[in-house]
Amino acid sequence: MLIKALCDYYDMLSAAEKVLPEGYSKVKIHYEVALTEEGEIDHIINIQKETEVTVGKKIKKKLVPQDLKMPQRTEKPGIDANIAEHRPLYLFGLNLEKEGLTPTDRTGKAQKSHAAFVETNLKFIEEMDTPLVNAYRKFLLNWKPEEQTENQELLRLQKDYAKSGYVFCLTGRPGHYLQDEPVFAKKWNMYYEKQKAEAKDAYFAQCAVSGEERPLARIHSKIKGVYGGLATGSVLIGYNNPSENSYGNEQSYNSGISEEMMKKYTEALNYLLASQKHKHMLEDMTMVFWAMDTEDKCEDLFSQLLFEESDTLNAEQTEEMLKKMMEDAREGKITAKRLENLSTVDPSVDFYMLGLKPNSSRLSVKFIIRKKYADVLWNIARFQQEIQVVQEQKPVPLWMIEKELISPKSKNDKVNPALMAGLLNAVVYGGKYPVALFENTLRRIRIDRNINRIRCGIVKAYLNRNDKKEEITVGLNEENKSPAYLCGRLFAVLEQLQKDAAGTELNRTIKDAYFASASVKPALIFPKLIRLSQNHLKKIKNANYRYKYNERIQKIIELLDGKFPEMLRRTEQGEFFVGYYQQIPELFKKSEKKEEQ
């Protein structure tokens, strides 16, 4: 499903001219090497662009290399030079070490790489005659690595030398590169077609994607842009061990994917990973998403609804639209008219989500999700409606949930990627939320003694979807007779009473001392809290105010029939926390009304 979807997406991108033509690769280039007519390096120019990058909620400026079209890069292991090479070891034959630049190494790789580069490119540019090609030829003939260890242009790059990409131009003509010379490009196209013709001797079999007889890909191109992966990229499909071979096939012949389909799916996936519109991080897992549509509106809207990272949609309009969708979700449907107004996106297109993590040799696919876009929107709206706990509703992005699952005091604490993947799966498919999400949230509330809108919303959403007891409403529900919910409400009243009785900031409240234990063993803790409340009531000078507090406490105790539960189960502890959180705004409302009077 995944490979076929990526191949189909490539065909759409190709028709829209959003991907490179066959025979070319997109290469990240950091510097251009300006050559004199004699083939000597005049200077090396930094062509990286300063770009604003979003890291969490902060915007930072970062130098980003340019993506340039170059003749197709080799993917073969070992020494294998490209036409119009960009790698420094091949171009200059020098290693960067602590002492500086050196042409020698243990295996002689620098010397062999440069020799292969010179031989391959001299043969390719034979009989070409342009000023830039002639300068390039002289560079190939005259550059001696052992004589260039003190080259100031290269030494000036320092650590950037070894990890950067390079292109050649003539001094005084920046931006006009070797591979763009018409005679060079024409020769490359002929060279590539000849290579394809010679590939007819390759291993032919039925392609698992297209179903046609085609030469199979022995080695698959690398995928770049996955967090934690190798800078040179990692393969998605690869067979390196004899135990993985079948029917005498070796390496990726076992996959049954043709060379043509391999280039399509790798090009499409690299295109997605290179775009911030199609990529998001879930902890240390890279998530890629796309609609089977060449427009980016579906992806923009999806990002805005779940990640708040779109820069093309109006945030206020999107938030207002989502609130209306949440109203539809509360009624159990999203109207067709609403879908028609979703920024002109087509709700019937297929929408894909893919989770990737690198391992030692390949990329690991953590999840694949495929849904109709309208279903995705409906389920997101349902999720956003479920996670609301007070009347003032506001969309909750996934990064906020992730943040609430870790200790605010820890800089290294991380959320299990499997948990976030499970949450995303539940949101998109409308299934049950992960139990670990609920347990982690309860643990953080008890440890931090802090419950906020996000944490309470997680608990409420889990209880309503997974527990299926009495539905917990948005905002305080005074008709809810659940003992656990009532205990949470009572604790909020007693805490606020203590604060009002003190009339000043307290170093330690009953929340600091009893919050966690009261949520587990109410019968043990609440009698003690009720006795304390009598002392707090005496300190309230306003008799009417004192009466209101006493009335509120007695009303909740009556609903409990004067009995506190001995022990609250895990889900009941969640009800306790929701009751506590939803009671607090009502206390402040009544307090503000009293002050106005």
Coordinates of C-alpha atoms in Angstrom, one line a residue:
M1 CA 0.0 0.0 0.0
L2 CA 2.7 2.5 1.0
I3 CA 5.0 2.0 -2.1
K4 CA 2.0 2.1 -4.5
A5 CA 0.7 5.3 -2.8
L6 CA 4.1 7.0 -3.1
C7 CA 4.4 6.0 -6.7
D8 CA 1.0 7.4 -7.5
Y9 CA 1.8 10.6 -5.7
Y10 CA 5.1 10.9 -7.7
D11 CA 3.0 10.6 -10.9
M12 CA 0.8 13.5 -9.7
L13 CA 3.9 15.6 -8.7
S14 CA 5.5 14.9 -12.0
A15 CA 2.4 16.0 -14.0
A16 CA 2.5 19.2 -11.9
E17 CA 6.3 19.6 -12.5
K18 CA 7.0 19.5 -8.8
V19 CA 9.7 16.8 -9.0
L20 CA 12.8 16.4 -11.0
P21 CA 12.8 14.7 -14.4
E22 CA 14.3 11.3 -14.8
G23 CA 18.1 11.1 -14.7
Y24 CA 18.6 14.0 -12.3
S25 CA 18.9 14.3 -8.5
K26 CA 18.3 17.2 -6.1
V27 CA 21.5 17.8 -4.2
K28 CA 22.1 20.1 -1.2
I29 CA 24.8 22.6 -2.1
H30 CA 26.5 24.9 0.4
Y31 CA 29.4 26.5 -1.6
E32 CA 30.3 27.4 -5.1
V33 CA 33.9 27.0 -6.2
A34 CA 34.9 29.9 -8.5
L35 CA 37.6 28.8 -10.9
T36 CA 40.0 31.1 -12.9
E37 CA 40.5 30.4 -16.6
E38 CA 43.6 28.5 -15.6
G39 CA 41.6 26.1 -13.5
E40 CA 42.8 27.4 -10.1
I41 CA 40.4 28.1 -7.2
D42 CA 40.0 31.8 -7.0
H43 CA 37.6 31.8 -4.0
I44 CA 34.8 29.6 -2.5
I45 CA 31.5 31.4 -2.0
N46 CA 28.9 30.5 0.6
I47 CA 25.5 30.3 -1.2
Q48 CA 23.4 29.1 1.8
K49 CA 20.3 31.2 2.5
E50 CA 19.2 32.4 6.0
T51 CA 15.8 31.0 6.7
E52 CA 13.5 31.2 9.7
V53 CA 12.9 27.7 11.2
T54 CA 10.2 26.9 13.8
V55 CA 11.6 24.9 16.7
G56 CA 8.8 24.1 19.1
K57 CA 7.1 27.5 19.5
K58 CA 10.3 29.5 18.9
I59 CA 11.4 30.9 15.5
K60 CA 15.1 30.7 14.9
K61 CA 17.2 31.8 11.9
K62 CA 19.3 29.1 10.3
L63 CA 21.6 28.9 7.2
V64 CA 20.0 26.4 4.8
P65 CA 21.8 24.9 1.7
Q66 CA 20.3 25.3 -1.8
D67 CA 18.7 22.3 -3.5
L68 CA 20.2 22.2 -7.0
K69 CA 19.4 19.9 -9.9
M70 CA 22.5 17.8 -10.8
P71 CA 23.1 14.6 -12.9
Q72 CA 21.8 11.6 -11.0
R73 CA 23.9 10.7 -8.0
T74 CA 25.3 7.3 -7.5
E75 CA 24.0 5.1 -4.7
K76 CA 26.7 2.4 -5.0
P77 CA 28.9 1.5 -2.1
G78 CA 32.6 1.9 -2.2
I79 CA 34.5 4.2 -4.6
D80 CA 32.1 5.4 -7.3
A81 CA 32.5 9.0 -8.7
N82 CA 29.6 11.1 -10.1
I83 CA 29.5 13.2 -13.2
A84 CA 29.9 16.8 -11.9
E85 CA 30.8 15.5 -8.4
H86 CA 29.8 17.5 -5.3
R87 CA 31.5 15.6 -2.5
P88 CA 34.7 17.2 -1.1
L89 CA 36.6 13.9 -0.7
Y90 CA 36.3 13.2 -4.5
L91 CA 36.7 16.9 -5.6
F92 CA 39.8 17.7 -3.5
G93 CA 41.2 14.4 -2.3
L94 CA 41.8 15.7 1.2
N95 CA 40.7 14.6 4.6
L96 CA 40.0 17.1 7.4
E97 CA 41.8 16.2 10.6
K98 CA 42.9 18.0 13.8
E99 CA 46.2 18.9 12.2
G100 CA 44.5 20.3 9.1
L101 CA 44.0 18.9 5.6
T102 CA 45.8 15.7 4.6
P103 CA 45.7 13.5 1.5
T104 CA 46.6 10.3 3.3
D105 CA 44.4 8.0 5.4
R106 CA 44.6 4.4 6.5
T107 CA 42.7 2.9 3.5
G108 CA 43.8 5.4 0.9
K109 CA 40.2 6.3 0.3
A110 CA 40.9 10.0 -0.4
Q111 CA 43.5 9.3 -3.0
K112 CA 41.3 6.6 -4.7
S113 CA 38.2 8.8 -4.6
H114 CA 39.9 11.8 -6.2
A115 CA 41.6 9.6 -8.9
A116 CA 38.1 8.0 -9.8
F117 CA 36.6 11.5 -9.9
V118 CA 39.4 12.8 -12.3
E119 CA 39.2 9.8 -14.6
T120 CA 35.4 9.8 -14.8
N121 CA 35.0 13.5 -15.4
L122 CA 37.9 13.9 -17.9
K123 CA 36.4 11.2 -20.0
F124 CA 32.9 12.8 -19.8
I125 CA 34.0 16.3 -20.9
E126 CA 36.2 15.1 -23.7
E127 CA 35.7 17.3 -26.9
M128 CA 33.6 19.8 -24.9
D129 CA 34.7 23.4 -25.5
T130 CA 33.3 26.3 -23.3
P131 CA 35.2 28.6 -21.0
L132 CA 33.8 26.9 -17.8
V133 CA 34.4 23.4 -19.1
N134 CA 37.9 24.3 -20.1
A135 CA 38.6 25.7 -16.6
Y136 CA 37.1 22.6 -15.1
R137 CA 39.4 20.4 -17.3
K138 CA 42.4 22.3 -16.2
F139 CA 41.4 21.9 -12.5
L140 CA 41.1 18.2 -13.0
L141 CA 44.5 18.0 -14.6
N142 CA 46.4 20.3 -12.4
W143 CA 44.9 19.8 -8.9
K144 CA 47.4 17.9 -6.7
P145 CA 45.9 17.1 -3.2
E146 CA 49.4 16.7 -1.6
E147 CA 50.2 20.3 -2.7
Q148 CA 47.0 21.8 -1.4
T149 CA 47.1 20.9 2.3
E150 CA 47.6 24.6 3.1
N151 CA 44.9 25.9 0.7
Q152 CA 43.5 28.9 2.6
E153 CA 40.1 28.8 0.8
L154 CA 39.5 25.2 2.0
L155 CA 41.0 25.8 5.5
R156 CA 38.7 28.8 6.0
L157 CA 35.7 26.5 5.8
Q158 CA 36.9 24.6 8.9
K159 CA 34.4 21.9 10.0
D160 CA 32.0 22.8 7.2
Y161 CA 34.6 21.5 4.6
A162 CA 33.8 17.8 5.0
K163 CA 30.0 18.0 5.4
S164 CA 29.2 20.4 2.6
G165 CA 28.3 20.1 -1.1
Y166 CA 30.1 22.1 -3.9
V167 CA 29.5 23.2 -7.5
F168 CA 31.8 24.9 -10.0
C169 CA 31.5 28.2 -11.7
L170 CA 33.8 30.7 -13.4
T171 CA 35.1 33.7 -11.5
G172 CA 32.8 36.7 -12.2
R173 CA 29.9 34.4 -13.2
P174 CA 28.4 33.2 -9.9
G175 CA 25.2 31.3 -10.2
H176 CA 26.1 29.8 -13.6
Y177 CA 27.2 26.3 -12.8
L178 CA 29.0 23.5 -14.7
Q179 CA 26.0 21.2 -14.8
D180 CA 23.9 23.9 -16.4
E181 CA 26.1 24.4 -19.4
P182 CA 24.0 23.4 -22.5
V183 CA 26.7 21.2 -23.9
F184 CA 27.2 19.5 -20.6
A185 CA 23.5 18.9 -20.0
K186 CA 23.1 17.6 -23.6
K187 CA 25.9 15.2 -23.1
W188 CA 24.5 14.0 -19.8
N189 CA 21.1 13.2 -21.3
M190 CA 22.7 11.1 -24.0
Y191 CA 24.9 9.4 -21.5
Y192 CA 21.9 8.6 -19.2
E193 CA 19.9 7.2 -22.1
K194 CA 22.8 5.0 -23.1
Q195 CA 23.1 3.7 -19.5
K196 CA 19.4 2.8 -19.6
A197 CA 19.8 0.9 -22.8
E198 CA 22.7 -1.1 -21.4
A199 CA 20.6 -1.9 -18.3
K200 CA 18.5 -4.2 -20.5
D201 CA 20.8 -6.9 -19.5
A202 CA 19.6 -6.4 -15.9
Y203 CA 17.5 -8.9 -13.9
F204 CA 14.0 -8.8 -15.3
A205 CA 10.9 -10.0 -13.3
Q206 CA 7.4 -9.0 -12.6
C207 CA 7.3 -5.7 -10.6
A208 CA 5.3 -6.0 -7.4
V209 CA 4.0 -2.5 -7.8
S210 CA 3.1 -2.2 -11.5
G211 CA 2.7 -5.8 -12.3
E212 CA 4.8 -5.4 -15.5
E213 CA 8.0 -7.2 -16.6
R214 CA 10.7 -4.7 -15.7
P215 CA 14.4 -4.7 -14.6
L216 CA 14.3 -5.0 -10.8
A217 CA 16.2 -2.5 -8.6
R218 CA 19.2 -4.2 -6.9
I219 CA 19.9 -1.3 -4.6
H220 CA 17.3 1.2 -3.5
S221 CA 18.0 5.0 -3.3
K222 CA 18.4 6.6 0.1
I223 CA 15.8 8.5 2.0
K224 CA 17.0 11.8 3.6
G225 CA 15.4 14.1 6.2
V226 CA 14.3 11.6 8.8
Y227 CA 15.2 12.7 12.3
G228 CA 18.1 10.7 13.8
G229 CA 19.0 9.1 10.4
L230 CA 22.4 9.3 8.7
A231 CA 23.3 12.5 7.0
T232 CA 23.8 10.6 3.7
G233 CA 20.4 9.0 4.1
S234 CA 19.0 5.6 4.9
V235 CA 17.2 3.0 2.8
L236 CA 13.6 2.1 3.4
I237 CA 13.9 -1.2 1.6
G238 CA 17.2 -3.2 1.8
Y239 CA 18.4 -6.8 2.2
N240 CA 21.9 -7.2 3.5
N241 CA 21.9 -10.6 5.1
P242 CA 22.0 -14.0 3.4
S243 CA 19.1 -15.1 5.7
E244 CA 16.9 -12.6 4.0
N245 CA 17.5 -14.0 0.5
S246 CA 14.8 -16.0 -1.2
Y247 CA 14.7 -18.2 -4.3
G248 CA 18.3 -17.4 -5.1
N249 CA 17.7 -13.6 -5.2
E250 CA 20.2 -11.3 -3.7
Q251 CA 19.9 -7.8 -2.1
S252 CA 16.8 -5.8 -3.1
Y253 CA 15.9 -8.2 -5.9
N254 CA 13.9 -9.9 -3.1
S255 CA 11.6 -6.9 -2.9
G256 CA 10.3 -7.4 -6.4
I257 CA 10.3 -3.6 -7.1
S258 CA 11.4 -2.4 -10.5
E259 CA 14.0 0.3 -11.0
E260 CA 11.3 2.6 -12.3
M261 CA 9.0 2.2 -9.3
M262 CA 12.0 2.5 -6.9
K263 CA 13.0 5.9 -8.3
K264 CA 9.4 7.0 -8.1
Y265 CA 8.7 6.1 -4.5
T266 CA 12.1 7.3 -3.2
E267 CA 11.8 10.6 -5.1
A268 CA 8.2 11.2 -3.7
L269 CA 9.2 10.4 -0.1
N270 CA 12.3 12.6 -0.3
Y271 CA 10.1 15.4 -1.7
L272 CA 7.7 15.0 1.3
L273 CA 10.5 14.9 3.9
A274 CA 12.1 18.1 2.4
S275 CA 8.9 20.1 3.0
Q276 CA 7.8 21.4 6.4
K277 CA 4.2 21.3 5.0
H278 CA 4.3 17.5 4.9
K279 CA 6.4 16.7 8.0
H280 CA 6.0 16.9 11.8
M281 CA 7.9 15.5 14.7
L282 CA 6.2 13.2 17.3
E283 CA 8.9 13.1 20.0
D284 CA 11.8 11.5 18.1
M285 CA 9.7 10.0 15.3
T286 CA 9.3 11.7 12.0
M287 CA 5.7 11.8 10.8
V288 CA 4.9 12.4 7.1
F289 CA 1.5 13.2 5.8
W290 CA 0.0 13.9 2.3
A291 CA -3.2 13.9 0.4
M292 CA -3.5 12.5 -3.1
D293 CA -3.7 16.0 -4.4
T294 CA -0.9 18.2 -5.7
E295 CA -2.3 21.2 -3.8
D296 CA -1.0 21.7 -0.2
K297 CA -4.4 22.9 1.2
C298 CA -5.3 19.5 2.8
E299 CA -1.9 19.3 4.5
D300 CA -2.1 22.9 5.6
L301 CA -5.5 22.4 7.2
F302 CA -4.4 19.2 8.8
S303 CA -1.4 20.9 10.4
Q304 CA -3.5 23.8 11.6
L305 CA -6.1 21.5 13.3
L306 CA -3.6 19.2 15.0
F307 CA -0.2 20.9 15.1
E308 CA -0.8 24.7 14.7
E309 CA 2.1 24.9 12.3
S310 CA 0.6 26.1 9.0
D311 CA 1.8 29.4 7.7
T312 CA -0.6 29.7 4.8
L313 CA -4.0 29.5 6.6
N314 CA -5.5 32.3 8.7
A315 CA -5.3 31.0 12.3
E316 CA -8.4 32.9 13.5
Q317 CA -10.5 31.7 10.6
T318 CA -9.3 28.1 11.0
E319 CA -10.0 28.2 14.7
E320 CA -13.5 29.5 14.2
M321 CA -14.1 26.8 11.5
L322 CA -12.8 24.1 13.9
K323 CA -15.2 25.3 16.7
K324 CA -18.1 25.0 14.3
M325 CA -16.9 21.5 13.3
M326 CA -16.7 20.7 17.1
E327 CA -20.4 21.8 17.4
D328 CA -21.2 19.4 14.5
A329 CA -19.2 16.6 16.3
R330 CA -21.2 17.2 19.5
E331 CA -24.3 16.5 17.5
G332 CA -22.8 13.4 15.9
K333 CA -22.1 14.6 12.4
I334 CA -20.3 17.2 10.3
T335 CA -22.6 18.8 7.8
A336 CA -22.0 18.6 4.1
K337 CA -22.1 22.4 3.8
R338 CA -19.3 22.6 6.4
L339 CA -17.1 20.3 4.3
E340 CA -17.8 22.4 1.2
N341 CA -16.4 25.5 2.9
L342 CA -13.1 23.9 4.1
S343 CA -10.8 26.2 2.2
T344 CA -11.9 24.6 -1.1
V345 CA -10.3 21.2 -0.2
D346 CA -11.7 18.0 -1.6
P347 CA -13.0 15.9 1.4
S348 CA -13.1 12.8 -0.7
V349 CA -9.4 12.5 -1.4
D350 CA -7.3 9.8 0.3
F351 CA -5.1 11.0 3.1
Y352 CA -2.0 9.2 4.3
M353 CA 0.1 9.4 7.4
L354 CA 3.4 7.6 7.9
G355 CA 5.7 7.3 11.0
L356 CA 9.4 6.8 10.4
K357 CA 12.3 6.1 12.7
P358 CA 15.9 5.1 11.7
N359 CA 17.6 1.9 13.0
S360 CA 21.1 0.7 12.4
S361 CA 20.7 0.0 8.7
R362 CA 17.3 0.9 7.5
L363 CA 14.3 3.1 8.2
S364 CA 11.6 1.5 10.4
V365 CA 8.0 2.2 9.6
K366 CA 6.2 2.7 12.9
F367 CA 2.7 3.2 11.5
I368 CA 0.8 3.8 8.2
I369 CA -2.6 5.4 8.2
R370 CA -4.9 5.8 5.2
K371 CA -8.3 7.5 5.5
K372 CA -10.6 9.6 3.4
Y373 CA -9.9 13.3 4.2
A374 CA -13.5 13.9 5.3
D375 CA -13.2 11.1 7.8
V376 CA -9.9 12.5 9.1
L377 CA -11.5 15.9 9.6
W378 CA -14.6 14.4 11.3
N379 CA -12.5 12.4 13.7
I380 CA -10.2 15.4 14.5
A381 CA -13.3 17.5 15.3
R382 CA -14.6 14.7 17.5
F383 CA -11.3 14.5 19.4
Q384 CA -11.2 18.3 19.8
Q385 CA -14.7 18.3 21.1
E386 CA -14.0 15.5 23.6
I387 CA -10.9 17.2 25.0
Q388 CA -12.7 20.4 26.0
V389 CA -13.5 20.7 29.7
V390 CA -14.8 24.3 30.1
Q391 CA -17.3 26.4 28.2
E392 CA -14.6 28.6 26.7
Q393 CA -13.4 26.1 24.0
K394 CA -10.0 26.3 22.3
P395 CA -8.4 23.7 20.0
V396 CA -5.6 21.6 21.5
P397 CA -2.6 20.7 19.3
L398 CA -0.8 17.4 19.9
W399 CA 2.5 19.1 21.0
M400 CA 0.6 20.5 24.0
I401 CA -0.5 17.1 25.0
E402 CA 3.0 15.7 24.6
K403 CA 4.3 18.6 26.8
E404 CA 1.9 17.8 29.6
L405 CA 3.1 14.1 29.8
I406 CA 6.6 15.0 30.9
S407 CA 7.9 16.6 34.1
P408 CA 8.2 20.4 33.8
K409 CA 11.4 20.2 35.9
S410 CA 13.2 17.7 33.6
K411 CA 15.0 18.7 30.4
N412 CA 15.7 15.1 29.3
D413 CA 12.3 13.5 30.0
K414 CA 10.7 12.1 26.8
V415 CA 7.4 10.6 25.9
N416 CA 7.4 7.1 24.4
P417 CA 6.9 7.6 20.6
A418 CA 4.6 4.5 20.6
L419 CA 2.3 6.4 23.0
M420 CA 2.1 9.4 20.7
A421 CA 1.6 7.2 17.7
G422 CA -1.2 5.4 19.5
L423 CA -2.8 8.7 20.3
L424 CA -2.6 9.9 16.7
N425 CA -4.1 6.6 15.5
A426 CA -7.0 7.0 18.0
V427 CA -7.5 10.6 16.8
V428 CA -7.5 9.8 13.1
Y429 CA -9.4 6.5 13.2
G430 CA -11.8 7.4 16.1
G431 CA -10.7 4.4 18.1
K432 CA -10.0 4.1 21.9
Y433 CA -7.3 6.2 23.4
P434 CA -4.1 4.5 24.7
V435 CA -4.4 3.4 28.3
A436 CA -0.8 4.6 28.8
L437 CA -2.0 8.2 27.9
F438 CA -4.5 8.1 30.7
E439 CA -2.1 6.5 33.2
N440 CA 0.7 8.9 32.4
T441 CA -1.6 11.9 32.8
L442 CA -2.9 10.7 36.2
R443 CA 0.7 10.1 37.4
R444 CA 1.7 13.6 36.3
I445 CA -1.3 15.2 38.1
R446 CA -0.5 13.4 41.4
I447 CA 3.2 14.0 41.2
D448 CA 3.0 17.7 40.2
R449 CA -0.2 18.4 42.2
N450 CA -1.2 20.4 39.1
I451 CA -4.2 19.9 36.9
N452 CA -4.8 22.2 34.0
R453 CA -7.0 22.4 30.9
I454 CA -4.9 20.0 28.8
R455 CA -4.5 17.3 31.5
C456 CA -8.1 17.5 32.5
G457 CA -9.1 17.3 28.9
I458 CA -7.1 14.2 28.3
V459 CA -8.7 12.5 31.4
K460 CA -12.2 13.6 30.3
A461 CA -11.7 12.4 26.7
Y462 CA -10.4 9.0 27.8
L463 CA -13.3 8.5 30.2
N464 CA -15.9 9.4 27.7
R465 CA -14.5 7.3 24.9
N466 CA -13.0 4.3 26.7
D467 CA -14.9 4.0 30.0
K468 CA -18.4 4.6 28.6
K469 CA -20.0 5.3 32.0
E470 CA -21.9 8.5 32.6
E471 CA -20.7 11.1 30.1
I472 CA -18.7 13.9 31.5
T473 CA -19.9 17.2 30.1
V474 CA -18.1 20.3 29.0
G475 CA -18.2 22.6 32.1
L476 CA -19.5 21.8 35.6
N477 CA -22.3 19.3 35.7
E478 CA -24.2 19.6 39.0
E479 CA -26.4 16.7 38.0
N480 CA -23.5 14.3 38.0
K481 CA -24.0 12.0 41.0
S482 CA -20.7 10.0 40.6
P483 CA -19.1 9.8 44.1
A484 CA -15.6 10.3 42.6
Y485 CA -16.8 13.4 40.6
L486 CA -18.5 14.8 43.8
C487 CA -15.4 14.3 45.9
G488 CA -13.3 16.2 43.3
R489 CA -15.8 19.1 43.5
L490 CA -15.8 19.1 47.3
F491 CA -12.0 19.2 47.4
A492 CA -12.0 22.3 45.1
V493 CA -14.5 24.0 47.5
L494 CA -12.5 23.2 50.6
E495 CA -9.3 24.4 49.0
Q496 CA -10.8 27.7 48.0
L497 CA -12.3 28.1 51.4
Q498 CA -8.9 27.7 53.0
K499 CA -7.4 30.3 50.7
D500 CA -10.2 32.9 51.4
A501 CA -10.0 32.3 55.1
A502 CA -6.3 33.0 55.1
G503 CA -6.7 36.2 53.1
T504 CA -3.1 36.0 52.0
E505 CA -0.8 33.8 49.9
L506 CA -0.3 30.4 51.6
N507 CA 3.0 28.5 51.5
R508 CA 1.2 25.2 51.8
T509 CA -2.5 24.4 51.2
I510 CA -4.6 21.2 51.6
K511 CA -3.8 20.6 47.9
D512 CA -0.1 20.3 48.7
A513 CA -0.7 17.9 51.6
Y514 CA -3.7 15.8 50.6
F515 CA -4.6 16.1 46.9
A516 CA -3.0 12.8 45.7
S517 CA -4.2 10.8 48.7
A518 CA -7.7 12.2 48.6
S519 CA -8.1 11.1 45.0
V520 CA -7.3 7.5 46.0
K521 CA -8.8 7.1 49.6
P522 CA -11.5 9.7 50.1
A523 CA -12.9 8.0 53.2
L524 CA -9.6 8.3 54.9
I525 CA -8.8 12.0 54.0
F526 CA -12.1 13.9 53.7
P527 CA -13.3 13.6 57.4
K528 CA -10.0 15.3 58.3
L529 CA -10.6 18.0 55.7
I530 CA -14.1 18.6 56.8
R531 CA -12.9 19.2 60.4
L532 CA -10.3 21.6 59.1
S533 CA -13.0 23.4 57.1
Q534 CA -14.8 24.3 60.3
N535 CA -11.8 26.3 61.5
H536 CA -11.5 28.0 58.1
L537 CA -15.2 28.9 58.2
K538 CA -14.8 30.7 61.5
K539 CA -12.2 33.0 59.9
I540 CA -14.6 34.2 57.2
K541 CA -15.8 37.5 58.5
N542 CA -18.6 38.0 56.0
A543 CA -21.6 36.0 57.4
N544 CA -23.3 35.7 54.0
Y545 CA -20.1 34.5 52.4
R546 CA -19.6 32.0 55.2
Y547 CA -23.2 30.8 54.8
K548 CA -22.7 30.3 51.1
Y549 CA -19.5 28.2 51.6
N550 CA -21.2 26.1 54.2
E551 CA -24.3 25.6 52.0
R552 CA -22.1 24.5 49.1
I553 CA -20.2 22.0 51.2
Q554 CA -23.4 20.5 52.7
K555 CA -25.1 20.2 49.3
I556 CA -22.2 18.1 47.9
I557 CA -22.1 15.9 51.1
E558 CA -25.8 15.3 50.8
L559 CA -25.4 14.1 47.2
L560 CA -22.8 11.7 48.6
D561 CA -25.4 10.5 51.2
G562 CA -22.8 11.4 53.8
K563 CA -20.5 8.6 52.8
F564 CA -17.1 8.9 51.2
P565 CA -15.8 6.0 49.0
E566 CA -13.2 3.8 50.7
M567 CA -11.1 3.5 47.5
L568 CA -11.3 5.0 44.0
R569 CA -10.4 2.9 41.0
R570 CA -8.1 4.3 38.3
T571 CA -11.0 5.6 36.2
E572 CA -12.7 7.1 39.3
Q573 CA -9.6 8.9 40.1
G574 CA -9.9 10.5 36.7
E575 CA -13.4 11.6 37.5
F576 CA -12.2 13.1 40.8
F577 CA -9.7 15.3 38.9
V578 CA -12.2 16.4 36.3
G579 CA -14.7 17.3 39.1
Y580 CA -12.1 19.3 40.9
Y581 CA -11.0 21.2 37.8
Q582 CA -14.6 22.0 36.6
Q583 CA -15.7 23.2 40.0
I584 CA -12.9 25.9 40.2
P585 CA -14.3 28.3 37.5
E586 CA -17.7 28.2 39.2
L587 CA -16.2 29.2 42.5
F588 CA -14.5 32.2 40.9
K589 CA -17.7 33.2 39.1
K590 CA -19.6 33.3 42.3
S591 CA -16.8 35.1 44.1
E592 CA -16.6 37.8 41.4
K593 CA -20.4 38.2 41.5
K594 CA -20.2 38.7 45.3
E595 CA -17.5 41.4 44.9
E596 CA -19.6 43.2 42.3
Q597 CA -22.6 43.3 44.6

